[in-house]
PDB file of C-alpha atoms in Angstrom:
ATOM      1  CA  MET A   1       8.590   3.228   7.087  1.00  0.00           C
ATOM      2  CA  LEU A   2       6.999   1.117   9.774  1.00  0.00           C
ATOM      3  CA  ASP A   3       5.765  -2.414   9.159  1.00  0.00           C
ATOM      4  CA  GLN A   4       3.646  -4.475  11.495  1.00  0.00           C
ATOM      5  CA  TYR A   5       3.023  -8.146  10.873  1.00  0.00           C
ATOM      6  CA  ASN A   6       0.047 -10.082  12.192  1.00  0.00           C
ATOM      7  CA  GLY A   7      -0.514 -13.801  11.637  1.00  0.00           C
ATOM      8  CA  ASN A   8      -3.577 -15.590  12.949  1.00  0.00           C
ATOM      9  CA  GLN A   9      -5.273 -18.957  12.721  1.00  0.00           C
ATOM     10  CA  ASN A  10      -8.779 -18.570  14.116  1.00  0.00           C
ATOM     11  CA  SER A  11     -11.831 -20.746  14.339  1.00  0.00           C
ATOM     12  CA  GLY A  12     -14.050 -18.169  12.669  1.00  0.00           C
ATOM     13  CA  GLY A  13     -14.447 -14.556  11.573  1.00  0.00           C
ATOM     14  CA  PHE A  14     -11.886 -11.943  10.677  1.00  0.00           C
ATOM     15  CA  ALA A  15      -8.742 -11.777  12.800  1.00  0.00           C
ATOM     16  CA  PRO A  16      -9.129  -9.303  15.700  1.00  0.00           C
ATOM     17  CA  ALA A  17      -7.819  -5.833  14.896  1.00  0.00           C
ATOM     18  CA  PRO A  18      -4.799  -4.706  16.937  1.00  0.00           C
ATOM     19  CA  GLN A  19      -5.875  -2.466  19.811  1.00  0.00           C
ATOM     20  CA  HIS A  20      -3.605   0.415  18.833  1.00  0.00           C
ATOM     21  CA  ILE A  21      -5.048   0.982  15.357  1.00  0.00           C
ATOM     22  CA  SER A  22      -7.300   3.933  14.564  1.00  0.00           C
ATOM     23  CA  ALA A  23     -11.097   3.876  14.474  1.00  0.00           C
ATOM     24  CA  MET A  24     -10.968   4.277  10.690  1.00  0.00           C
ATOM     25  CA  GLU A  25      -8.751   1.235  10.324  1.00  0.00           C
ATOM     26  CA  ALA A  26     -11.052  -0.751  12.620  1.00  0.00           C
ATOM     27  CA  ALA A  27     -13.998   0.225  10.397  1.00  0.00           C
ATOM     28  CA  VAL A  28     -12.156  -1.045   7.329  1.00  0.00           C
ATOM     29  CA  VAL A  29     -11.399  -4.327   9.064  1.00  0.00           C
ATOM     30  CA  SER A  30     -15.032  -4.665  10.134  1.00  0.00           C
ATOM     31  CA  ARG A  31     -16.306  -4.066   6.599  1.00  0.00           C
ATOM     32  CA  GLN A  32     -13.871  -6.614   5.222  1.00  0.00           C
ATOM     33  CA  ALA A  33     -15.076  -9.075   7.844  1.00  0.00           C
ATOM     34  CA  GLN A  34     -18.641  -8.880   6.565  1.00  0.00           C
ATOM     35  CA  GLU A  35     -17.548  -9.345   2.971  1.00  0.00           C
ATOM     36  CA  VAL A  36     -15.219 -12.215   3.719  1.00  0.00           C
ATOM     37  CA  GLN A  37     -17.648 -14.087   5.989  1.00  0.00           C
ATOM     38  CA  ALA A  38     -19.966 -14.577   3.023  1.00  0.00           C
ATOM     39  CA  ALA A  39     -17.037 -15.786   0.933  1.00  0.00           C
ATOM     40  CA  MET A  40     -16.024 -18.197   3.701  1.00  0.00           C
ATOM     41  CA  ILE A  41     -19.443 -19.857   3.563  1.00  0.00           C
ATOM     42  CA  LEU A  42     -19.029 -20.436  -0.177  1.00  0.00           C
ATOM     43  CA  ALA A  43     -15.483 -21.693   0.349  1.00  0.00           C
ATOM     44  CA  LYS A  44     -16.750 -24.299   2.798  1.00  0.00           C
ATOM     45  CA  ARG A  45     -19.479 -25.383   0.401  1.00  0.00           C
ATOM     46  CA  PHE A  46     -17.132 -25.556  -2.588  1.00  0.00           C
ATOM     47  CA  PRO A  47     -13.669 -26.531  -1.238  1.00  0.00           C
ATOM     48  CA  ARG A  48     -10.656 -26.536  -3.535  1.00  0.00           C
ATOM     49  CA  ASP A  49      -9.452 -29.662  -5.261  1.00  0.00           C
ATOM     50  CA  GLU A  50      -5.784 -29.488  -4.279  1.00  0.00           C
ATOM     51  CA  ASN A  51      -4.638 -31.871  -7.028  1.00  0.00           C
ATOM     52  CA  ALA A  52      -6.459 -29.873  -9.690  1.00  0.00           C
ATOM     53  CA  ALA A  53      -5.145 -26.615  -8.234  1.00  0.00           C
ATOM     54  CA  TYR A  54      -1.577 -27.944  -8.208  1.00  0.00           C
ATOM     55  CA  ASN A  55      -1.838 -29.070 -11.839  1.00  0.00           C
ATOM     56  CA  LYS A  56      -3.226 -25.673 -12.817  1.00  0.00           C
ATOM     57  CA  ILE A  57      -0.300 -23.940 -11.119  1.00  0.00           C
ATOM     58  CA  ILE A  58       2.240 -26.132 -12.902  1.00  0.00           C
ATOM     59  CA  GLN A  59       0.535 -25.518 -16.252  1.00  0.00           C
ATOM     60  CA  SER A  60       0.611 -21.763 -15.651  1.00  0.00           C
ATOM     61  CA  CYS A  61       4.322 -21.916 -14.815  1.00  0.00           C
ATOM     62  CA  GLN A  62       4.978 -23.619 -18.153  1.00  0.00           C
ATOM     63  CA  ARG A  63       4.100 -20.366 -19.904  1.00  0.00           C
ATOM     64  CA  LYS A  64       7.296 -18.618 -20.863  1.00  0.00           C
ATOM     65  CA  SER A  65       5.841 -15.142 -20.304  1.00  0.00           C
ATOM     66  CA  LEU A  66       5.080 -15.963 -16.663  1.00  0.00           C
ATOM     67  CA  ALA A  67       8.347 -17.820 -16.130  1.00  0.00           C
ATOM     68  CA  GLU A  68      10.339 -14.770 -17.276  1.00  0.00           C
ATOM     69  CA  SER A  69       8.750 -12.591 -14.581  1.00  0.00           C
ATOM     70  CA  ALA A  70       8.362 -15.234 -11.869  1.00  0.00           C
ATOM     71  CA  GLU A  71      11.322 -14.174  -9.726  1.00  0.00           C
ATOM     72  CA  TYR A  72      12.721 -10.849  -8.609  1.00  0.00           C
ATOM     73  CA  GLU A  73      16.434 -10.288  -8.268  1.00  0.00           C
ATOM     74  CA  PHE A  74      18.641  -7.510  -6.909  1.00  0.00           C
ATOM     75  CA  PRO A  75      22.366  -7.324  -6.254  1.00  0.00           C
ATOM     76  CA  ARG A  76      23.798  -7.419  -2.755  1.00  0.00           C
ATOM     77  CA  GLY A  77      27.428  -7.844  -1.790  1.00  0.00           C
ATOM     78  CA  GLY A  78      28.588  -9.222  -5.139  1.00  0.00           C
ATOM     79  CA  SER A  79      25.799 -11.790  -5.325  1.00  0.00           C
ATOM     80  CA  LYS A  80      22.028 -11.616  -5.856  1.00  0.00           C
ATOM     81  CA  VAL A  81      18.976 -11.956  -3.654  1.00  0.00           C
ATOM     82  CA  SER A  82      15.966 -13.503  -5.377  1.00  0.00           C
ATOM     83  CA  GLY A  83      12.490 -14.814  -4.621  1.00  0.00           C
ATOM     84  CA  PRO A  84       9.004 -15.295  -6.076  1.00  0.00           C
ATOM     85  CA  SER A  85       7.658 -12.106  -7.652  1.00  0.00           C
ATOM     86  CA  ILE A  86       4.254 -10.543  -7.047  1.00  0.00           C
ATOM     87  CA  ARG A  87       3.186 -11.766 -10.490  1.00  0.00           C
ATOM     88  CA  LEU A  88       3.906 -15.381  -9.559  1.00  0.00           C
ATOM     89  CA  ALA A  89       2.292 -14.912  -6.134  1.00  0.00           C
ATOM     90  CA  GLU A  90      -0.907 -13.636  -7.780  1.00  0.00           C
ATOM     91  CA  VAL A  91      -1.031 -16.615 -10.158  1.00  0.00           C
ATOM     92  CA  LEU A  92      -0.521 -18.986  -7.221  1.00  0.00           C
ATOM     93  CA  ALA A  93      -3.349 -17.394  -5.245  1.00  0.00           C
ATOM     94  CA  GLN A  94      -5.720 -17.390  -8.216  1.00  0.00           C
ATOM     95  CA  SER A  95      -4.973 -21.007  -9.098  1.00  0.00           C
ATOM     96  CA  TRP A  96      -5.064 -22.266  -5.495  1.00  0.00           C
ATOM     97  CA  GLY A  97      -8.545 -20.809  -5.111  1.00  0.00           C
ATOM     98  CA  ASN A  98     -10.646 -19.606  -2.173  1.00  0.00           C
ATOM     99  CA  ILE A  99      -8.014 -16.954  -1.413  1.00  0.00           C
ATOM    100  CA  ASP A 100      -8.850 -13.340  -0.616  1.00  0.00           C
ATOM    101  CA  TYR A 101      -5.950 -10.883  -0.891  1.00  0.00           C
ATOM    102  CA  GLY A 102      -5.277  -7.242  -1.588  1.00  0.00           C
ATOM    103  CA  VAL A 103      -4.079  -3.901  -0.256  1.00  0.00           C
ATOM    104  CA  THR A 104      -6.168  -1.017   1.073  1.00  0.00           C
ATOM    105  CA  GLU A 105      -5.376   2.587   1.892  1.00  0.00           C
ATOM    106  CA  ILE A 106      -6.791   3.077   5.379  1.00  0.00           C
ATOM    107  CA  GLU A 107      -5.927   6.705   5.913  1.00  0.00           C
ATOM    108  CA  GLN A 108      -4.077   9.539   4.192  1.00  0.00           C
ATOM    109  CA  LYS A 109      -2.908  12.582   6.104  1.00  0.00           C
ATOM    110  CA  ASP A 110       0.156  14.673   6.951  1.00  0.00           C
ATOM    111  CA  GLY A 111       2.002  13.583   3.799  1.00  0.00           C
ATOM    112  CA  GLU A 112       1.718   9.838   4.373  1.00  0.00           C
ATOM    113  CA  SER A 113      -0.666   6.946   3.800  1.00  0.00           C
ATOM    114  CA  THR A 114      -1.525   4.174   6.235  1.00  0.00           C
ATOM    115  CA  MET A 115      -1.936   0.937   4.280  1.00  0.00           C
ATOM    116  CA  LEU A 116      -3.211  -2.552   5.035  1.00  0.00           C
ATOM    117  CA  ALA A 117      -2.041  -5.541   2.969  1.00  0.00           C
ATOM    118  CA  TYR A 118      -3.584  -8.941   3.621  1.00  0.00           C
ATOM    119  CA  CYS A 119      -4.136 -12.477   2.381  1.00  0.00           C
ATOM    120  CA  TRP A 120      -6.747 -14.883   3.737  1.00  0.00           C
ATOM    121  CA  ASP A 121      -7.231 -18.574   2.996  1.00  0.00           C
ATOM    122  CA  LEU A 122     -11.009 -18.797   3.309  1.00  0.00           C
ATOM    123  CA  GLU A 123     -10.966 -22.579   3.797  1.00  0.00           C
ATOM    124  CA  THR A 124      -8.352 -22.950   6.510  1.00  0.00           C
ATOM    125  CA  ASN A 125      -9.038 -19.477   7.972  1.00  0.00           C
ATOM    126  CA  THR A 126      -5.318 -18.739   7.919  1.00  0.00           C
ATOM    127  CA  ARG A 127      -4.636 -15.038   7.566  1.00  0.00           C
ATOM    128  CA  ARG A 128      -1.592 -12.829   7.165  1.00  0.00           C
ATOM    129  CA  SER A 129      -1.769  -9.036   7.245  1.00  0.00           C
ATOM    130  CA  MET A 130       0.616  -6.110   7.380  1.00  0.00           C
ATOM    131  CA  THR A 131      -0.125  -2.550   8.449  1.00  0.00           C
ATOM    132  CA  PHE A 132       2.475  -0.081   7.183  1.00  0.00           C
ATOM    133  CA  VAL A 133       2.995   3.611   6.508  1.00  0.00           C
ATOM    134  CA  VAL A 134       4.126   5.042   3.151  1.00  0.00           C
ATOM    135  CA  LYS A 135       5.514   8.576   3.181  1.00  0.00           C
ATOM    136  CA  HIS A 136       4.642  10.682   0.144  1.00  0.00           C
ATOM    137  CA  GLU A 137       8.218  11.303  -0.866  1.00  0.00           C
ATOM    138  CA  ARG A 138      10.783   9.956  -3.283  1.00  0.00           C
ATOM    139  CA  LYS A 139      14.543  10.146  -3.007  1.00  0.00           C
ATOM    140  CA  ALA A 140      16.395  11.040  -6.207  1.00  0.00           C
ATOM    141  CA  LYS A 141      19.991  12.177  -6.685  1.00  0.00           C
ATOM    142  CA  GLY A 142      20.499  12.564  -2.957  1.00  0.00           C
ATOM    143  CA  LYS A 143      17.443  14.795  -2.526  1.00  0.00           C
ATOM    144  CA  ILE A 144      14.016  14.025  -1.102  1.00  0.00           C
ATOM    145  CA  ASN A 145      11.145  15.138  -3.317  1.00  0.00           C
ATOM    146  CA  HIS A 146       7.714  15.426  -1.707  1.00  0.00           C
ATOM    147  CA  LEU A 147       4.889  14.031  -3.818  1.00  0.00           C
ATOM    148  CA  VAL A 148       1.712  16.077  -4.317  1.00  0.00           C
ATOM    149  CA  ASP A 149       0.320  14.653  -7.558  1.00  0.00           C
ATOM    150  CA  PRO A 150      -2.379  12.049  -6.718  1.00  0.00           C
ATOM    151  CA  ARG A 151      -1.078   9.787  -9.471  1.00  0.00           C
ATOM    152  CA  ASP A 152       2.445   9.821  -8.058  1.00  0.00           C
ATOM    153  CA  ILE A 153       1.100   9.077  -4.595  1.00  0.00           C
ATOM    154  CA  TYR A 154      -1.006   6.207  -5.924  1.00  0.00           C
ATOM    155  CA  GLU A 155       1.937   4.683  -7.777  1.00  0.00           C
ATOM    156  CA  MET A 156       4.118   4.948  -4.672  1.00  0.00           C
ATOM    157  CA  THR A 157       1.561   3.317  -2.353  1.00  0.00           C
ATOM    158  CA  ALA A 158       0.658   0.635  -4.907  1.00  0.00           C
ATOM    159  CA  ASN A 159       4.310  -0.267  -5.387  1.00  0.00           C
ATOM    160  CA  GLN A 160       4.944  -0.512  -1.666  1.00  0.00           C
ATOM    161  CA  GLY A 161       1.682  -2.394  -1.166  1.00  0.00           C
ATOM    162  CA  SER A 162       2.419  -5.031  -3.811  1.00  0.00           C
ATOM    163  CA  ARG A 163       5.532  -6.103  -1.908  1.00  0.00           C
ATOM    164  CA  ARG A 164       3.535  -6.661   1.273  1.00  0.00           C
ATOM    165  CA  VAL A 165       0.756  -8.475  -0.583  1.00  0.00           C
ATOM    166  CA  ARG A 166       3.363 -10.816  -2.038  1.00  0.00           C
ATOM    167  CA  ALA A 167       4.717 -11.554   1.437  1.00  0.00           C
ATOM    168  CA  CYS A 168       1.194 -12.180   2.752  1.00  0.00           C
ATOM    169  CA  ILE A 169       0.308 -14.550  -0.082  1.00  0.00           C
ATOM    170  CA  LEU A 170       3.534 -16.501   0.295  1.00  0.00           C
ATOM    171  CA  GLY A 171       2.921 -16.675   4.037  1.00  0.00           C
ATOM    172  CA  VAL A 172      -0.477 -18.324   3.536  1.00  0.00           C
ATOM    173  CA  LEU A 173       0.161 -20.729   0.645  1.00  0.00           C
ATOM    174  CA  PRO A 174       1.883 -24.071   1.368  1.00  0.00           C
ATOM    175  CA  GLY A 175       5.648 -23.711   1.009  1.00  0.00           C
ATOM    176  CA  ASP A 176       6.047 -26.844  -1.110  1.00  0.00           C
ATOM    177  CA  ILE A 177       3.535 -25.484  -3.648  1.00  0.00           C
ATOM    178  CA  VAL A 178       5.486 -22.243  -3.955  1.00  0.00           C
ATOM    179  CA  GLU A 179       8.774 -24.133  -4.313  1.00  0.00           C
ATOM    180  CA  ALA A 180       7.329 -26.411  -7.009  1.00  0.00           C
ATOM    181  CA  ALA A 181       6.066 -23.383  -8.940  1.00  0.00           C
ATOM    182  CA  VAL A 182       9.449 -21.630  -8.827  1.00  0.00           C
ATOM    183  CA  ASN A 183      11.239 -24.802  -9.947  1.00  0.00           C
ATOM    184  CA  GLN A 184       8.798 -25.239 -12.840  1.00  0.00           C
ATOM    185  CA  CYS A 185       9.355 -21.642 -13.958  1.00  0.00           C
ATOM    186  CA  ARG A 186      13.112 -22.169 -13.931  1.00  0.00           C
ATOM    187  CA  GLN A 187      12.705 -25.365 -15.907  1.00  0.00           C
ATOM    188  CA  THR A 188      10.511 -23.550 -18.424  1.00  0.00           C
ATOM    189  CA  LEU A 189      13.278 -21.008 -19.008  1.00  0.00           C
ATOM    190  CA  THR A 190      15.913 -23.683 -19.624  1.00  0.00           C
ATOM    191  CA  THR A 191      13.906 -26.289 -21.552  1.00  0.00           C
ATOM    192  CA  ASP A 192      14.539 -24.781 -24.982  1.00  0.00           C
ATOM    193  CA  ASN A 193      18.230 -24.133 -24.313  1.00  0.00           C
ATOM    194  CA  LYS A 194      20.434 -27.135 -25.012  1.00  0.00           C
ATOM    195  CA  VAL A 195      23.614 -25.133 -24.376  1.00  0.00           C
ATOM    196  CA  PRO A 196      24.539 -24.965 -20.648  1.00  0.00           C
ATOM    197  CA  LEU A 197      24.053 -21.587 -18.989  1.00  0.00           C
ATOM    198  CA  LYS A 198      27.775 -21.279 -18.194  1.00  0.00           C
ATOM    199  CA  ASP A 199      28.698 -21.699 -21.870  1.00  0.00           C
ATOM    200  CA  ARG A 200      26.048 -19.205 -22.994  1.00  0.00           C
ATOM    201  CA  ILE A 201      27.384 -16.620 -20.541  1.00  0.00           C
ATOM    202  CA  ARG A 202      30.926 -17.091 -21.887  1.00  0.00           C
ATOM    203  CA  GLU A 203      29.742 -16.810 -25.521  1.00  0.00           C
ATOM    204  CA  MET A 204      27.674 -13.735 -24.677  1.00  0.00           C
ATOM    205  CA  ILE A 205      30.651 -11.977 -23.068  1.00  0.00           C
ATOM    206  CA  THR A 206      32.807 -12.807 -26.101  1.00  0.00           C
ATOM    207  CA  ALA A 207      30.143 -11.530 -28.510  1.00  0.00           C
ATOM    208  CA  PHE A 208      29.681  -8.234 -26.659  1.00  0.00           C
ATOM    209  CA  ASP A 209      33.434  -7.632 -26.592  1.00  0.00           C
ATOM    210  CA  GLY A 210      34.111  -8.724 -30.173  1.00  0.00           C
ATOM    211  CA  THR A 211      31.090  -6.997 -31.699  1.00  0.00           C
ATOM    212  CA  TYR A 212      30.649  -3.772 -29.729  1.00  0.00           C
ATOM    213  CA  GLN A 213      33.804  -3.596 -27.572  1.00  0.00           C
ATOM    214  CA  VAL A 214      31.691  -3.910 -24.420  1.00  0.00           C
ATOM    215  CA  LYS A 215      33.919  -5.237 -21.661  1.00  0.00           C
ATOM    216  CA  LYS A 216      33.024  -7.985 -19.236  1.00  0.00           C
ATOM    217  CA  GLU A 217      33.387  -5.542 -16.355  1.00  0.00           C
ATOM    218  CA  TRP A 218      30.729  -3.289 -17.871  1.00  0.00           C
ATOM    219  CA  LEU A 219      28.292  -6.180 -18.178  1.00  0.00           C
ATOM    220  CA  GLU A 220      28.892  -7.085 -14.549  1.00  0.00           C
ATOM    221  CA  LYS A 221      28.285  -3.493 -13.435  1.00  0.00           C
ATOM    222  CA  TYR A 222      25.144  -3.287 -15.576  1.00  0.00           C
ATOM    223  CA  ILE A 223      23.692  -6.457 -14.040  1.00  0.00           C
ATOM    224  CA  GLY A 224      25.069  -5.759 -10.575  1.00  0.00           C
ATOM    225  CA  CYS A 225      27.034  -8.922  -9.842  1.00  0.00           C
ATOM    226  CA  ASN A 226      29.951 -11.040 -11.078  1.00  0.00           C
ATOM    227  CA  ALA A 227      29.512 -12.941 -14.341  1.00  0.00           C
ATOM    228  CA  ASP A 228      29.761 -16.243 -12.459  1.00  0.00           C
ATOM    229  CA  ALA A 229      26.505 -15.327 -10.700  1.00  0.00           C
ATOM    230  CA  PHE A 230      24.557 -14.422 -13.873  1.00  0.00           C
ATOM    231  CA  SER A 231      21.156 -16.127 -13.999  1.00  0.00           C
ATOM    232  CA  GLU A 232      18.818 -17.026 -16.856  1.00  0.00           C
ATOM    233  CA  ASN A 233      17.036 -13.704 -16.353  1.00  0.00           C
ATOM    234  CA  ASP A 234      20.347 -11.841 -16.548  1.00  0.00           C
ATOM    235  CA  VAL A 235      21.262 -13.586 -19.790  1.00  0.00           C
ATOM    236  CA  ARG A 236      17.864 -12.695 -21.197  1.00  0.00           C
ATOM    237  CA  ARG A 237      18.264  -9.046 -20.180  1.00  0.00           C
ATOM    238  CA  LEU A 238      21.653  -8.836 -21.863  1.00  0.00           C
ATOM    239  CA  ALA A 239      20.304 -10.625 -24.948  1.00  0.00           C
ATOM    240  CA  ASN A 240      17.715  -7.858 -25.253  1.00  0.00           C
ATOM    241  CA  VAL A 241      20.492  -5.268 -24.987  1.00  0.00           C
ATOM    242  CA  PHE A 242      22.498  -7.042 -27.699  1.00  0.00           C
ATOM    243  CA  ARG A 243      19.508  -7.134 -30.052  1.00  0.00           C
ATOM    244  CA  SER A 244      18.816  -3.449 -29.418  1.00  0.00           C
ATOM    245  CA  LEU A 245      22.400  -2.596 -30.405  1.00  0.00           C
ATOM    246  CA  ARG A 246      22.288  -4.895 -33.418  1.00  0.00           C
ATOM    247  CA  ASP A 247      18.997  -3.455 -34.694  1.00  0.00           C
ATOM    248  CA  GLY A 248      20.147   0.126 -34.192  1.00  0.00           C
ATOM    249  CA  MET A 249      17.476   0.852 -31.595  1.00  0.00           C
ATOM    250  CA  ALA A 250      20.100   2.105 -29.133  1.00  0.00           C
ATOM    251  CA  LYS A 251      23.790   2.909 -28.877  1.00  0.00           C
ATOM    252  CA  ARG A 252      26.400   1.377 -26.652  1.00  0.00           C
ATOM    253  CA  GLU A 253      26.540   4.590 -24.624  1.00  0.00           C
ATOM    254  CA  ASP A 254      22.843   4.285 -23.778  1.00  0.00           C
ATOM    255  CA  TYR A 255      23.585   1.232 -21.636  1.00  0.00           C
ATOM    256  CA  PHE A 256      27.239   1.509 -20.665  1.00  0.00           C
ATOM    257  CA  GLY A 257      27.954   5.224 -21.085  1.00  0.00           C
ATOM    258  CA  GLU A 258      29.040   5.849 -17.484  1.00  0.00           C
ATOM    259  CA  TRP A 259      31.870   3.309 -17.837  1.00  0.00           C
ATOM    260  CA  ILE A 260      33.060   4.276 -21.328  1.00  0.00           C
ATOM    261  CA  LYS A 261      35.962   6.675 -21.654  1.00  0.00           C
ATOM    262  CA  PRO A 262      34.998   9.885 -23.500  1.00  0.00           C
ATOM    263  CA  GLU A 263      37.552   9.299 -26.230  1.00  0.00           C
ATOM    264  CA  THR A 264      36.200   5.830 -26.975  1.00  0.00           C
ATOM    265  CA  LYS A 265      33.527   6.019 -29.641  1.00  0.00           C
ATOM    266  CA  THR A 266      30.954   3.460 -30.649  1.00  0.00           C
ATOM    267  CA  PRO A 267      32.526   1.386 -33.450  1.00  0.00           C
ATOM    268  CA  ASP A 268      31.138   1.933 -36.924  1.00  0.00           C
ATOM    269  CA  THR A 269      31.830  -1.652 -37.902  1.00  0.00           C
ATOM    270  CA  VAL A 270      31.259  -4.844 -35.984  1.00  0.00           C
ATOM    271  CA  SER A 271      32.703  -8.317 -36.071  1.00  0.00           C
ATOM    272  CA  SER A 272      30.175 -10.353 -38.031  1.00  0.00           C
ATOM    273  CA  LYS A 273      31.829 -13.600 -36.960  1.00  0.00           C
ATOM    274  CA  ALA A 274      31.402 -12.837 -33.268  1.00  0.00           C
ATOM    275  CA  GLN A 275      27.853 -11.624 -33.829  1.00  0.00           C
ATOM    276  CA  GLU A 276      26.851 -14.734 -35.779  1.00  0.00           C
ATOM    277  CA  ALA A 277      28.356 -17.018 -33.138  1.00  0.00           C
ATOM    278  CA  TYR A 278      26.463 -15.283 -30.368  1.00  0.00           C
ATOM    279  CA  GLU A 279      23.143 -15.172 -32.220  1.00  0.00           C
ATOM    280  CA  LYS A 280      23.454 -18.881 -32.986  1.00  0.00           C
ATOM    281  CA  SER A 281      23.966 -19.728 -29.314  1.00  0.00           C
ATOM    282  CA  GLN A 282      21.061 -17.475 -28.267  1.00  0.00           C
ATOM    283  CA  SER A 283      18.686 -18.382 -31.094  1.00  0.00           C
ATOM    284  CA  THR A 284      16.140 -19.899 -28.732  1.00  0.00           C
ATOM    285  CA  ASP A 285      15.678 -16.585 -26.945  1.00  0.00           C
ATOM    286  CA  LYS A 286      14.466 -14.756 -30.041  1.00  0.00           C
TER     287      LYS A 286
END
């Protein structure tokens, strides 16, 4: 996959298209220019109130549903890499106002799609764009499967495009606004929890082991990092697993089957004391 990044701050009009792009891509850029120029006139006539926009962002980040999906995380080298998610980036752009962003399929041929992701601050005329190629294939179990179903192709290109749109939005918005939003989301997740995260992780590990004989090592493999690096989102994910086991919606093997020895069966009885202790400590997550 090939990514190209373009960042421009111009005095007017759409950023010039790179010379190497195709005529079709140039036509798309030209059409977008006409649409955005009209929006730029309105943006100049009705500029954003930055204080009001900031307050709106903070209020949005106080919603628990947004806070829970505000950051992405993935394991790497025993720790985790995280950052603002596309959902948070979209809320930031919508609340900041006078922002045009999106992703467009420029061309589709020879089993691949040429895509353009962009974000444009119509007031400051600051623009970020990325041109990239998405191959119509998916790797599964060591094999490469070529996609032919239009729905599968759309889902693949949309998924790849959302990542670039996020990067474009975050490249245009002021960094301190993004940082304040992330901090508010984290605060929203911890406000209702009076028990420190470290203690809740320890109680959760004890409850899983005492109730369902799920070892700490299995939890770490399931999340993808050491228990010391568990975050609020990780605790919430494992709390959902615990409730699924408790309510009989799933079995232990459904989550941890690859690490359970064949001769070890799911226990028919559980330790009510351990379960009650854990549920008490996690009561605010229900």
